[in-house]
Structure formats: structure tokens, C-alpha cells
XYZ file of C-alpha atoms in Angstrom:
417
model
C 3.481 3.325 -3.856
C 4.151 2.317 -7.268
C 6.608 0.177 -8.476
C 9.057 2.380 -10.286
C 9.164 4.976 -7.293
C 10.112 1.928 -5.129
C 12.283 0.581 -7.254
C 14.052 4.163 -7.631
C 13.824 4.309 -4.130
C 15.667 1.393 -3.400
C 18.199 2.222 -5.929
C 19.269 5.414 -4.217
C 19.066 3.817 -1.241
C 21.781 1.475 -2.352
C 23.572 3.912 -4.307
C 23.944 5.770 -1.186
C 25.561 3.181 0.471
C 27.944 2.265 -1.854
C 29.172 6.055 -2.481
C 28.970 6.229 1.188
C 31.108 3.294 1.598
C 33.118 3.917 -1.824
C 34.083 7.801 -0.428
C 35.629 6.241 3.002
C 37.154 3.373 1.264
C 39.294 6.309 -1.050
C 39.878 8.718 1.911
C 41.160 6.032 3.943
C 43.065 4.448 0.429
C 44.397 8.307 -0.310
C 45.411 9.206 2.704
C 47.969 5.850 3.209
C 49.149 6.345 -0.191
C 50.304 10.331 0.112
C 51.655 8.968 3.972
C 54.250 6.527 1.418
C 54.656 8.944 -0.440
C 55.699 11.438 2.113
C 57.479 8.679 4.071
C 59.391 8.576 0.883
C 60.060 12.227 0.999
C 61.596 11.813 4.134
C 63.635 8.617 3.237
C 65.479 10.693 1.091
C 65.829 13.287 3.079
C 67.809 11.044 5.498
C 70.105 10.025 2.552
C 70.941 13.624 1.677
C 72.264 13.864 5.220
C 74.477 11.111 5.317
C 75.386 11.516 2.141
C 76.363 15.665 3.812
C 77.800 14.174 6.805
C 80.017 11.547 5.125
C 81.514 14.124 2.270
C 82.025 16.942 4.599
C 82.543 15.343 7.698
C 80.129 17.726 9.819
C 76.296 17.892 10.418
C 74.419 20.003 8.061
C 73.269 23.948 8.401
C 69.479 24.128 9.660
C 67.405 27.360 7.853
C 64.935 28.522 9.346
C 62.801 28.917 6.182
C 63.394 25.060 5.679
C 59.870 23.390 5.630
C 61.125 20.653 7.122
C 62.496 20.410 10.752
C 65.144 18.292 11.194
C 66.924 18.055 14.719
C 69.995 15.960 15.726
C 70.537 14.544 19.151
C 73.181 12.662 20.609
C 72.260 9.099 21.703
C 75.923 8.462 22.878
C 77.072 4.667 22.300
C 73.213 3.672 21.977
C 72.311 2.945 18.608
C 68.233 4.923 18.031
C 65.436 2.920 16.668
C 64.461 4.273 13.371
C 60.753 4.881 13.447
C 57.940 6.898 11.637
C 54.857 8.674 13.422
C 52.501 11.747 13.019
C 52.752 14.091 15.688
C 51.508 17.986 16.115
C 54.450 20.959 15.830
C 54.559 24.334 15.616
C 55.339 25.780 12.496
C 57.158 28.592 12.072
C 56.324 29.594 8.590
C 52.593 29.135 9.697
C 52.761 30.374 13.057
C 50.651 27.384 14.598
C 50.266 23.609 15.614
C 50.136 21.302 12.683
C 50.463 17.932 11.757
C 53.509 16.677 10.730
C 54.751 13.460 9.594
C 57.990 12.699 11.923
C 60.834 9.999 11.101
C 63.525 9.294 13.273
C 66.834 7.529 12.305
C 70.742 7.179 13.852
C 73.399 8.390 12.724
C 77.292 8.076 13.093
C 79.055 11.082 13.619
C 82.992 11.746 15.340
C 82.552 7.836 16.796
C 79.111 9.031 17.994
C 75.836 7.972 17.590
C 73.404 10.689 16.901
C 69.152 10.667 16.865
C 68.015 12.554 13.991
C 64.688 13.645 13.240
C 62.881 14.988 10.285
C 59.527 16.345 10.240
C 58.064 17.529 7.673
C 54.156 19.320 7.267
C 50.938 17.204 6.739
C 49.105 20.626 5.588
C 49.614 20.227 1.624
C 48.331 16.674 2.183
C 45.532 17.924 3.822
C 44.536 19.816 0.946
C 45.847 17.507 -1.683
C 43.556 14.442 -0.202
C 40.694 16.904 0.489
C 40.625 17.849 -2.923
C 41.041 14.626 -4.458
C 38.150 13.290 -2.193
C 36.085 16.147 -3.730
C 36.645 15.624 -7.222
C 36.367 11.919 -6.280
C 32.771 12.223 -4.373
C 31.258 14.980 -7.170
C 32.325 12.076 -9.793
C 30.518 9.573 -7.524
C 27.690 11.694 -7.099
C 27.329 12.654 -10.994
C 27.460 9.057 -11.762
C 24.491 8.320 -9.162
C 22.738 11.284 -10.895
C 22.965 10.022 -14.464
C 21.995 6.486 -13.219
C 19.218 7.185 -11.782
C 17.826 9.520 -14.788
C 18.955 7.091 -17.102
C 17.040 4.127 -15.142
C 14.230 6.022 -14.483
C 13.276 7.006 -17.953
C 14.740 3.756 -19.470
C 12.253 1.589 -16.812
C 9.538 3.916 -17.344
C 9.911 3.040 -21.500
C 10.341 -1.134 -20.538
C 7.409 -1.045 -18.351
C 4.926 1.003 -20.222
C 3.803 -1.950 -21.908
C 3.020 -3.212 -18.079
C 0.829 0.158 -17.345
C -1.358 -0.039 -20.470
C -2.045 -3.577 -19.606
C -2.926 -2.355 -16.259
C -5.258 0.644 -17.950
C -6.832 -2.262 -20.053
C -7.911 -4.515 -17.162
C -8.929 -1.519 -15.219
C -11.664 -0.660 -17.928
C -12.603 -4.544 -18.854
C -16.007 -5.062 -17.313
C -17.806 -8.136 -17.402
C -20.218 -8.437 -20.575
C -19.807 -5.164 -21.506
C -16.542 -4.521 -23.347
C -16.154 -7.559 -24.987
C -12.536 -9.159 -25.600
C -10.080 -6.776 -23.899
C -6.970 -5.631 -26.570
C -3.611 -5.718 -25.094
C -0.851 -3.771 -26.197
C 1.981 -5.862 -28.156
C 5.231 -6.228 -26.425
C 8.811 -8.016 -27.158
C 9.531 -8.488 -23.654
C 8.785 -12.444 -22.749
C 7.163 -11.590 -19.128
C 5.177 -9.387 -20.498
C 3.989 -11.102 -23.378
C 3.416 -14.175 -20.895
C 0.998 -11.880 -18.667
C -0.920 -10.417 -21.655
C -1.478 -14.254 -22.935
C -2.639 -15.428 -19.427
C -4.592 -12.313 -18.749
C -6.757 -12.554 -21.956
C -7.031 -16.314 -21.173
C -8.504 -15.304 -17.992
C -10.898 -12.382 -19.035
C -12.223 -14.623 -21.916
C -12.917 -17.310 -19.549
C -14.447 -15.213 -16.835
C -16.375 -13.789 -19.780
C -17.681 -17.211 -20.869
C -18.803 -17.982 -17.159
C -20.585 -14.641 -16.651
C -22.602 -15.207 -19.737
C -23.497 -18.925 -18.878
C -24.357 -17.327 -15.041
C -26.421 -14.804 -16.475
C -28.460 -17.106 -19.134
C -28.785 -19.448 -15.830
C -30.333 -16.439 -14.089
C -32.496 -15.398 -17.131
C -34.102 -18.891 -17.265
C -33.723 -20.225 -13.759
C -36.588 -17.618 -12.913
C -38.968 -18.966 -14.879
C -38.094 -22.544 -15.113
C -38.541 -22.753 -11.430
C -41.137 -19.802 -10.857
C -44.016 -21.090 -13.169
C -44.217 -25.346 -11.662
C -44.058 -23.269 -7.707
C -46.660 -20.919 -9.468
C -48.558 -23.932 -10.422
C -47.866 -26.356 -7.453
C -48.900 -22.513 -5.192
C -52.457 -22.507 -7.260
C -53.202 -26.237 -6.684
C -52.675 -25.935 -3.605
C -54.833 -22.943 -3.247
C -57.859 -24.797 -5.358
C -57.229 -27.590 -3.099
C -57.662 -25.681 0.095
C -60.701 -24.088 -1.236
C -62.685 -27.846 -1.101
C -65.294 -27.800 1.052
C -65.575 -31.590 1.998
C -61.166 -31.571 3.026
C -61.406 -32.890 6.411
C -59.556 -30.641 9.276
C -56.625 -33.014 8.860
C -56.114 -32.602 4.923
C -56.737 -28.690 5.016
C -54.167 -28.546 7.821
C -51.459 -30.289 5.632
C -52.835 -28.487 2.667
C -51.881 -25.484 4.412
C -48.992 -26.459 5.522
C -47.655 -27.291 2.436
C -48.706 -23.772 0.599
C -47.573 -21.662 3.545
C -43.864 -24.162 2.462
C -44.117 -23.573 -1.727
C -44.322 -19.848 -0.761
C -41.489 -19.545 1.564
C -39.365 -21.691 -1.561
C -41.009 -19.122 -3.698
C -39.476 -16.161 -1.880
C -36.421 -17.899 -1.459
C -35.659 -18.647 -4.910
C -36.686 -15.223 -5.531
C -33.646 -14.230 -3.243
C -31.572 -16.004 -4.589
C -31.954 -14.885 -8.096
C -32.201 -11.512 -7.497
C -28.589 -11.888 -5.558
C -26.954 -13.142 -8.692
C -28.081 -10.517 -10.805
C -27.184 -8.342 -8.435
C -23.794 -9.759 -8.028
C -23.243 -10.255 -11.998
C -24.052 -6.080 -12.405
C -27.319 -6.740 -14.259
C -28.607 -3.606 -12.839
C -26.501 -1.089 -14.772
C -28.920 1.636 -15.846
C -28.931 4.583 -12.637
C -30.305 7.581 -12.666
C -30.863 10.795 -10.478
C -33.647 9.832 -7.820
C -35.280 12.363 -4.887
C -34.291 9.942 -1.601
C -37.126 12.039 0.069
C -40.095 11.316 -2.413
C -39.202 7.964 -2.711
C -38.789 7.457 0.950
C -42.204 8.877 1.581
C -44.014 6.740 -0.988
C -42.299 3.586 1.218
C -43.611 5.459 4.414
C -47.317 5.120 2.822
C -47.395 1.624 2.273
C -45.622 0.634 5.656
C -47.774 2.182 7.430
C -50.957 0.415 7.691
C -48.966 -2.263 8.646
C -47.346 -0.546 11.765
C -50.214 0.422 12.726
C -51.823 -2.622 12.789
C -48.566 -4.031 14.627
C -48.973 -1.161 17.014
C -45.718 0.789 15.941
C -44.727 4.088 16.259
C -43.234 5.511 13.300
C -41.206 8.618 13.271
C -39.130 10.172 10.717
C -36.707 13.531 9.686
C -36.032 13.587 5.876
C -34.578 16.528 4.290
C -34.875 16.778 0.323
C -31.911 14.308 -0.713
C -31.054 12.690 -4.282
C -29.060 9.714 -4.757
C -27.388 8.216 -8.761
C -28.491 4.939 -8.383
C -30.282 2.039 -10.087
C -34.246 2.868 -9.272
C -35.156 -1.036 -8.607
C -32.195 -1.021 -6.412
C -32.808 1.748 -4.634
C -36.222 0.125 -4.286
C -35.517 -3.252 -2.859
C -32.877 -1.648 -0.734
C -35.420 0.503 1.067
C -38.016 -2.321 1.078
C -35.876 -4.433 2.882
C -34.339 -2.131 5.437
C -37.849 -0.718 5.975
C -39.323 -5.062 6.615
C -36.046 -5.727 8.626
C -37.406 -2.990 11.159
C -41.104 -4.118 11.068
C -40.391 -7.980 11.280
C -37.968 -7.774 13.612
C -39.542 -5.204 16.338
C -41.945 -5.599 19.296
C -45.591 -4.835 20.067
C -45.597 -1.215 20.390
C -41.707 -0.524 19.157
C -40.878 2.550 17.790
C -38.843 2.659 14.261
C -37.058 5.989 13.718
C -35.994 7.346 10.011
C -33.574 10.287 9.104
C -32.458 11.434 6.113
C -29.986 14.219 6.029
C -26.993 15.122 3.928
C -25.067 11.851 2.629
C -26.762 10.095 5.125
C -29.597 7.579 5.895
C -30.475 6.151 9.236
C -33.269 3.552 10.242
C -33.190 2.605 13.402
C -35.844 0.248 15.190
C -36.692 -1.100 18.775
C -36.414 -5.072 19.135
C -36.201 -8.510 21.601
C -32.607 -8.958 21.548
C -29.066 -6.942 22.158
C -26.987 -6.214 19.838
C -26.382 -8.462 16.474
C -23.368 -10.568 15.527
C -21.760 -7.425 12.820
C -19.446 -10.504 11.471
C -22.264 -12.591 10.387
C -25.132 -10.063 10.508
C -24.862 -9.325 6.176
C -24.098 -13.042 5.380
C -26.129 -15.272 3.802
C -29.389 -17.270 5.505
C -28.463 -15.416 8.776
C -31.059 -15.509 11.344
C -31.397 -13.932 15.011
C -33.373 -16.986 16.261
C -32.970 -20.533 14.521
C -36.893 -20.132 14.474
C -37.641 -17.234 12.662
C -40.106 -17.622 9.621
C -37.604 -15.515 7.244
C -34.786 -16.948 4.867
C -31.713 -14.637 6.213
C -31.230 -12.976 2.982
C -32.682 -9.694 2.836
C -29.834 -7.969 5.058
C -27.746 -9.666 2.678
C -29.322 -8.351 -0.477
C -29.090 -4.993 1.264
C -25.095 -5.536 1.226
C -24.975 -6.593 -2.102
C -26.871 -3.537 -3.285
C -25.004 -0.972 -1.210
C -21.548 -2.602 -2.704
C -22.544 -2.147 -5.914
C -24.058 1.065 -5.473
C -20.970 2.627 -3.540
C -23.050 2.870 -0.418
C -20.956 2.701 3.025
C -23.632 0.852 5.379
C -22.897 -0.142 8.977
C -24.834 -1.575 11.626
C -25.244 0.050 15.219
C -26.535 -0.700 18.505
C -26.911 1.974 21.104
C -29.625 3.064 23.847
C -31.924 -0.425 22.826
C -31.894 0.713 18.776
C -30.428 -1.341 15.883
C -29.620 1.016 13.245
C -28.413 0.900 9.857
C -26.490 3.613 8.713
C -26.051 4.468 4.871
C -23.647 7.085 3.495
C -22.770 7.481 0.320
């Protein structure tokens, strides 16, 4: 959800509270204020009737076309309680129950004490505090309106300067686009988070280029004195008058420089892969190049006594060829180095999907460790853990979805993409 949505969001979400609140806070303050003022009404209605009774010395004429109702009746010596109350009468110029607002008051009359009531119809208020709630809740609700049009394009204007940052960062790309160009902005925060933002892209910049020179010269630095210690070695097992002894540790120490040789080779190739210096991809038949793998496993199988089997149906892929190469190399030695004496190793290819699946000593692998780094089934394995790994790092950067399986004594990897 984006930010101005929520924010709207919550912004009608308190708007509706308040007008909720607002709308029975006025019916509530309306409805007391035309009670006073109907109270009132019948205040004076109660001094127009003693004002009647004391100038003409008799109670006054009821009409039955009065709106009001006013009734007297005799308390005798008692003195009545003046009170107010709403109660429900029949009208007669309605011809049904309404509300009415009753008051009730004594008064003296011949030596006599007399109850006197006056009602009078709640029906007009009805209507008048219905349709001042109206008028009141469509101005409430017009106001919300306008606010939240007004906000809406008004936020969308302050943070647009927030978005095209976000569009700027979403393009940046290591070594590629050079020094990212953010728009100019008078806001402070903003202007803050461009300034820290191009701080932090030129540094990550600076680091990527100092990673990748390592990785340029690392290779050969290091590759050419294990290329030279590998070919002394070599010369030195060759001797004809080593003793058993010094061949031995000659050995030893070659069969060592090699397995440092492949895993420095690892390692490198990881940081390139991890610092995108395999950019250029192309359009590549899965099947073909599958097949070409199939013919240079498969001397080896066969000399491991493995049964090979595969479906591929004609498949391209967009990726990086060397990738796609090492990816299939290594998925293809994982099965072969990690299989019995006649295993089987199965291989379809169909659709968006790639599936290698291979017999092998052990149940199923540890999936949270299984693509880390120098993970091995057995602490005594010959083979540097990285290859499933590289295999990760390949499919992440290659938008490859690749998951491990276990089922019916088969560990499969499955690619989709």
C-alpha cells in the first residue's frame, strides 16, 4: 500500500469519526436547545393564563383548534408541583399519538388550588432539528469532501519530489549509471534524504569498484604462484630417484595446491557473480545446451556405473551463456559426486521448468544450510561446499526460482523461471 493511500485512508478514517461524533454531539446540542426554547413557549403560556384568570376572574375558553392542550384540574387545598416532561397525546388536528412537551403548574382560583397543564406538539421540532441536522451533516460531509481532495492533490504535489527520488534509486545500478541525479527540493527532509542517499550510492559505488579491481587482479595474483607451486610440484613428482616417502608427500601436497586452486577459483567466481559482472544475456536453446552437458558427463557415469535418463523438450532461457554454463555444470557434478555405485540420475526439461534429480547415501539435506557457503553432507568429503552455493547465486541473479526436494530416495533440484 503506498503511503498517500494510507495516509488518505487514515484521514477518512478519522474524519469519519469526528463527523460521526460531531453529528451526535449537534443532535443531542439541538434538540436541548429547541426543548428551552419550547419550555419557554410554554412559560409564557402559563403567564397568559394568570394574567386571564386574575383580570377576568374565571378560567379561560379551551378551542378545539388550539395547538396546544391545556387542561385544569382541581388539586383542592394541595398546592401541585410545577414540573416539565415529554409524554405521547393524541392530537386532534393530526388525528394520532405524538410527542408533546407537557408542563404542569398551580394555580389559585375562587380560594382553590387548581393543576394546570399545557402541552404543546414536539412535531415542528421534529422537523425543525431534522432539518437542521441535515444541513448540518451535508456541511460536515462537504467539508470532509473538499479536505480530502484538497490533501490528496496538495500531498501528492509535496511528495513528488519523494517519488522521483524513489524512481532514481530504483534505476541506479552499481557501476553502470554512474552518479545518480536527484531532483532539487525546498523541503528540509527531503533535501536531507537526497544528500544522504547520494552519499550512500557514491560510497557503495567506490566499494564496488575497489571489489571488482580486487576480483580482476586477485585471479591472477594468486592463480599464477598456485600455477607455479602446481608445476613444481608436478616436475618434482616426476623424479625418478624420490623415495616412496617424498613422492607420497609430494603428492600430497599437489593433490592440496589443487583443491586451494579450485577453491580460490570459487571464490572469485562468487564475487563476480555477486557484483553483476555477468551482464551480457542472450537467448539460449536449454535443450542443445543440455545435451552438449549430457555428452561430456557421460563417460564419466559410465565409468561410475550410473544410469542416466533424461526428458527434454525444446526450451530457451535469456540468460548469461557462462552462467547458464556453470549452473548446469554444477548441478550436473552435484548429482555425479554425490550418488552411489550404480545410482540413477534423472533429467527433465519441460515448460519453465528444469528438474535433476539423483539417487544418493543419505536422507534428505538440511534446505536451511544446503545453498550456504562451504556446506558439506559429511565433514569428510573431498569438495569445498561451494558449488550448490554458486548455483544460488546464479539462479538469484538470473531470476531463477530453485528449490531442493526429497521424495521416494531422490534429491532434486527444481528450476523455474
Amino acid at each position: 500500500m503506498k503511503l498517500l493511500t494510507r495516509y488518505s485512508l487514515i484521514n477518512v478514517l478519522v474524519m469519519v469519526v469526528i463527523f460521526f461524533v460531531s453529528s451526535l454531539t449537534l443532535y443531542f446540542f439541538i434538540k436541548i436547545i429547541l426543548l428551552r426554547e419550547i419550555d419557554g413557549d410554554l412559560g409564557g403560556i402559563e403567564d397568559k393564563i394568570k394574567e386571564y384568570v386574575n383580570e377576568y376572574h374565571t378560567l379561560p375558553r379551551l378551542y378545539a383548534l388550539d395547538e396546544e392542550q391545556i387542561n385544569f384540574y382541581p388539586a383542592g387545598k394541595s398546592i401541585p408541583a410545577k414540573e416539565f416532561g415529554t409524554v405521547m397525546l393524541y392530537s386532534n388536528r393530526e388525528k394520532k399519538l405524538h410527542n408533546f412537551r407537557k408542563m404542569a403548574f398551580p394555580l389559585k382560583f375562587n380560594d382553590s388550588w387548581y393543576r394546570v397543564t399545557v402541552a404543546k406538539p414536539l412535531e415542528g421540532m421534529r422537523h425543525l432539528s431534522h432539518t437542521l441536522l441535515t444541513i448540518s451533516v451535508l456541511t460536515i460531509l462537504i467539508t470532509i469532501l473538499i479536505a480530502i481532495v484538497i490533501n490528496r492533490f496538495l500531498l501528492k504535489r509535496l511528495w513528488k519530489p519523494f517519488y522521483q527520488s524513489l524512481d532514481v534509486m530504483r534505476n541506479f545500478k552499481l557501476g553502470k549509471t554512474g552518479t545518480p541525479i536527484f531532483p532539487k527540493t525546498t523541503i528540509n527532509e527531503f533535501a536531507f534524504m537526497n544528500e544522504s542517499l547520494l552519499m550512500a550510492t557514491e560510497k557503495a559505488e567506490h566499494d564496488y569498484l575497489l571489489l571488482r579491481e580486487f576480483t580482476e587482479n586477485a585471479s591472477h595474483e594468486i592463480q599464477t604462484p598456485l600455477s607455479i607451486i602446481r608445476s613444481k610440484l608436478d616436475m618434482i613428482i616426476q623424479e625418478e630417484d624420490l623415495s616412496q616417502k617424498q613422492s607420497e608427500l609430494a603428492r600430497s601436497a599437489f593433490t592440496a595446491v589443487k583443491k586451494l586452486t579450485r577453491l580460490n577459483q570459487s571464490l572469485l567466481l562468487l564475487a563476480k557473480i555477486e557484483n553483476h559482472q555477468f551482464e551480457a544475456t542472450q537467448v539460449i536453446n536449454l535443450k542443445s545446451k543440455i545435451e552438449e552437458k549430457l555428452d561430456q558427463f557421460t563417460e564419466l557415469w559410465e565409468s561410475q556405473h550410473i544410469n542416466a535418463a533424461w526428458e527434454l523438450e525444446e526450451v530457451t532461457v535469456f540468460i548469461n551463456p557462462e552462467l547458464l554454463d556453470i549452473l548446469l555444470n554444477n548441478l550436473l557434478s552435484n548429482a555425479s559426486n554425490h550418488n552411489i555405485p550404480y545410482g540413477h540420475i534423472f533429467i527433465k526439461l519441460e515448460g519453465t521448468k528444469l528438474v535433476i534429480s539423483n539417487t544418493g547415501y543419505a536422507g534428505a539435506l538440511d534446505q536451511k544450510r544446503l545453498f550456504s557457503r562451504f556446506y558439506k553432507q559429511s565433514l569428510n568429503s573431498n569438495h569445498n561446499g561451494l558449488g550448490l552455493s554458486i548455483v544460488k547465486q546464479i539462479a538469484r541473479v538470473s531470476l531463477i526460482d530453485i528449490n531442493y526436494l526429497f521424495a521416494n530416495g531422490l534429491h532434486s533440484f527444481v528450476l523455474n523461471w
